[in-house]
Amino acid sequence: MVMKLKMNLKAPLEAFCDRFPLFSMVVMQAVMAVVMMAAVGAIALAGGTVIWLFYRAAGLM
């Protein structure tokens, strides 16, 4: 069932990319930029939390 769903979604997406190649590249780059910013933000929050917990446990805060 998942393969059938992928096949149904793949055809319109490929048609859109073939019809508007520049627009689809720009949209894909924008989506990937947002995903990468979210990933970097999550890593930064995790690292900051670890540092804060260390200082809190050591009694430096």
mmCIF file with all atom_site columns, C-alpha atoms in Angstrom, residues 10-59:
data_model
loop_
_atom_site.group_PDB
_atom_site.id
_atom_site.type_symbol
_atom_site.label_atom_id
_atom_site.label_alt_id
_atom_site.label_comp_id
_atom_site.label_asym_id
_atom_site.label_entity_id
_atom_site.label_seq_id
_atom_site.pdbx_PDB_ins_code
_atom_site.Cartn_x
_atom_site.Cartn_y
_atom_site.Cartn_z
_atom_site.occupancy
_atom_site.B_iso_or_equiv
_atom_site.pdbx_formal_charge
_atom_site.auth_seq_id
_atom_site.auth_comp_id
_atom_site.auth_asym_id
_atom_site.auth_atom_id
_atom_site.pdbx_PDB_model_num
ATOM 1  C CA . LYS A 1 10 ? 5.599  10.615 -7.494  1.00 0.00 ? 10 LYS A CA 1
ATOM 2  C CA . ALA A 1 11 ? 3.898  11.211 -10.843 1.00 0.00 ? 11 ALA A CA 1
ATOM 3  C CA . PRO A 1 12 ? 2.421  14.672 -10.083 1.00 0.00 ? 12 PRO A CA 1
ATOM 4  C CA . LEU A 1 13 ? 5.629  15.743 -8.332  1.00 0.00 ? 13 LEU A CA 1
ATOM 5  C CA . GLU A 1 14 ? 7.774  14.755 -11.303 1.00 0.00 ? 14 GLU A CA 1
ATOM 6  C CA . ALA A 1 15 ? 5.355  16.496 -13.661 1.00 0.00 ? 15 ALA A CA 1
ATOM 7  C CA . PHE A 1 16 ? 5.573  19.660 -11.563 1.00 0.00 ? 16 PHE A CA 1
ATOM 8  C CA . CYS A 1 17 ? 9.393  19.495 -11.521 1.00 0.00 ? 17 CYS A CA 1
ATOM 9  C CA . ASP A 1 18 ? 9.487  18.990 -15.278 1.00 0.00 ? 18 ASP A CA 1
ATOM 10 C CA . ARG A 1 19 ? 7.089  21.868 -15.902 1.00 0.00 ? 19 ARG A CA 1
ATOM 11 C CA . PHE A 1 20 ? 8.673  24.371 -13.463 1.00 0.00 ? 20 PHE A CA 1
ATOM 12 C CA . PRO A 1 21 ? 12.312 23.325 -12.955 1.00 0.00 ? 21 PRO A CA 1
ATOM 13 C CA . LEU A 1 22 ? 13.628 26.619 -11.575 1.00 0.00 ? 22 LEU A CA 1
ATOM 14 C CA . PHE A 1 23 ? 10.692 27.142 -9.211  1.00 0.00 ? 23 PHE A CA 1
ATOM 15 C CA . SER A 1 24 ? 10.919 23.588 -7.893  1.00 0.00 ? 24 SER A CA 1
ATOM 16 C CA . MET A 1 25 ? 14.681 23.983 -7.248  1.00 0.00 ? 25 MET A CA 1
ATOM 17 C CA . VAL A 1 26 ? 14.116 27.227 -5.346  1.00 0.00 ? 26 VAL A CA 1
ATOM 18 C CA . VAL A 1 27 ? 11.310 25.718 -3.286  1.00 0.00 ? 27 VAL A CA 1
ATOM 19 C CA . MET A 1 28 ? 13.399 22.631 -2.504  1.00 0.00 ? 28 MET A CA 1
ATOM 20 C CA . GLN A 1 29 ? 16.351 24.781 -1.400  1.00 0.00 ? 29 GLN A CA 1
ATOM 21 C CA . ALA A 1 30 ? 14.089 26.872 0.829   1.00 0.00 ? 30 ALA A CA 1
ATOM 22 C CA . VAL A 1 31 ? 12.606 23.751 2.417   1.00 0.00 ? 31 VAL A CA 1
ATOM 23 C CA . MET A 1 32 ? 16.047 22.264 3.016   1.00 0.00 ? 32 MET A CA 1
ATOM 24 C CA . ALA A 1 33 ? 17.272 25.557 4.533   1.00 0.00 ? 33 ALA A CA 1
ATOM 25 C CA . VAL A 1 34 ? 14.413 25.526 7.040   1.00 0.00 ? 34 VAL A CA 1
ATOM 26 C CA . VAL A 1 35 ? 15.063 21.861 7.871   1.00 0.00 ? 35 VAL A CA 1
ATOM 27 C CA . MET A 1 36 ? 18.778 22.528 8.396   1.00 0.00 ? 36 MET A CA 1
ATOM 28 C CA . MET A 1 37 ? 18.061 25.560 10.591  1.00 0.00 ? 37 MET A CA 1
ATOM 29 C CA . ALA A 1 38 ? 15.735 23.444 12.710  1.00 0.00 ? 38 ALA A CA 1
ATOM 30 C CA . ALA A 1 39 ? 18.360 20.706 13.023  1.00 0.00 ? 39 ALA A CA 1
ATOM 31 C CA . VAL A 1 40 ? 21.101 23.153 14.019  1.00 0.00 ? 40 VAL A CA 1
ATOM 32 C CA . GLY A 1 41 ? 18.751 24.833 16.494  1.00 0.00 ? 41 GLY A CA 1
ATOM 33 C CA . ALA A 1 42 ? 17.874 21.497 18.078  1.00 0.00 ? 42 ALA A CA 1
ATOM 34 C CA . ILE A 1 43 ? 21.549 20.577 18.425  1.00 0.00 ? 43 ILE A CA 1
ATOM 35 C CA . ALA A 1 44 ? 22.316 23.988 19.951  1.00 0.00 ? 44 ALA A CA 1
ATOM 36 C CA . LEU A 1 45 ? 19.450 23.657 22.432  1.00 0.00 ? 45 LEU A CA 1
ATOM 37 C CA . ALA A 1 46 ? 20.596 20.178 23.429  1.00 0.00 ? 46 ALA A CA 1
ATOM 38 C CA . GLY A 1 47 ? 24.179 21.360 23.911  1.00 0.00 ? 47 GLY A CA 1
ATOM 39 C CA . GLY A 1 48 ? 23.100 24.396 25.903  1.00 0.00 ? 48 GLY A CA 1
ATOM 40 C CA . THR A 1 49 ? 20.931 22.195 28.105  1.00 0.00 ? 49 THR A CA 1
ATOM 41 C CA . VAL A 1 50 ? 23.849 19.854 28.818  1.00 0.00 ? 50 VAL A CA 1
ATOM 42 C CA . ILE A 1 51 ? 26.114 22.782 29.717  1.00 0.00 ? 51 ILE A CA 1
ATOM 43 C CA . TRP A 1 52 ? 23.416 24.317 31.928  1.00 0.00 ? 52 TRP A CA 1
ATOM 44 C CA . LEU A 1 53 ? 22.838 20.989 33.704  1.00 0.00 ? 53 LEU A CA 1
ATOM 45 C CA . PHE A 1 54 ? 26.569 20.596 34.312  1.00 0.00 ? 54 PHE A CA 1
ATOM 46 C CA . TYR A 1 55 ? 26.876 24.054 35.835  1.00 0.00 ? 55 TYR A CA 1
ATOM 47 C CA . ARG A 1 56 ? 23.717 23.480 37.872  1.00 0.00 ? 56 ARG A CA 1
ATOM 48 C CA . ALA A 1 57 ? 25.023 20.121 39.182  1.00 0.00 ? 57 ALA A CA 1
ATOM 49 C CA . ALA A 1 58 ? 28.440 21.582 39.970  1.00 0.00 ? 58 ALA A CA 1
ATOM 50 C CA . GLY A 1 59 ? 26.828 24.413 41.946  1.00 0.00 ? 59 GLY A CA 1
#
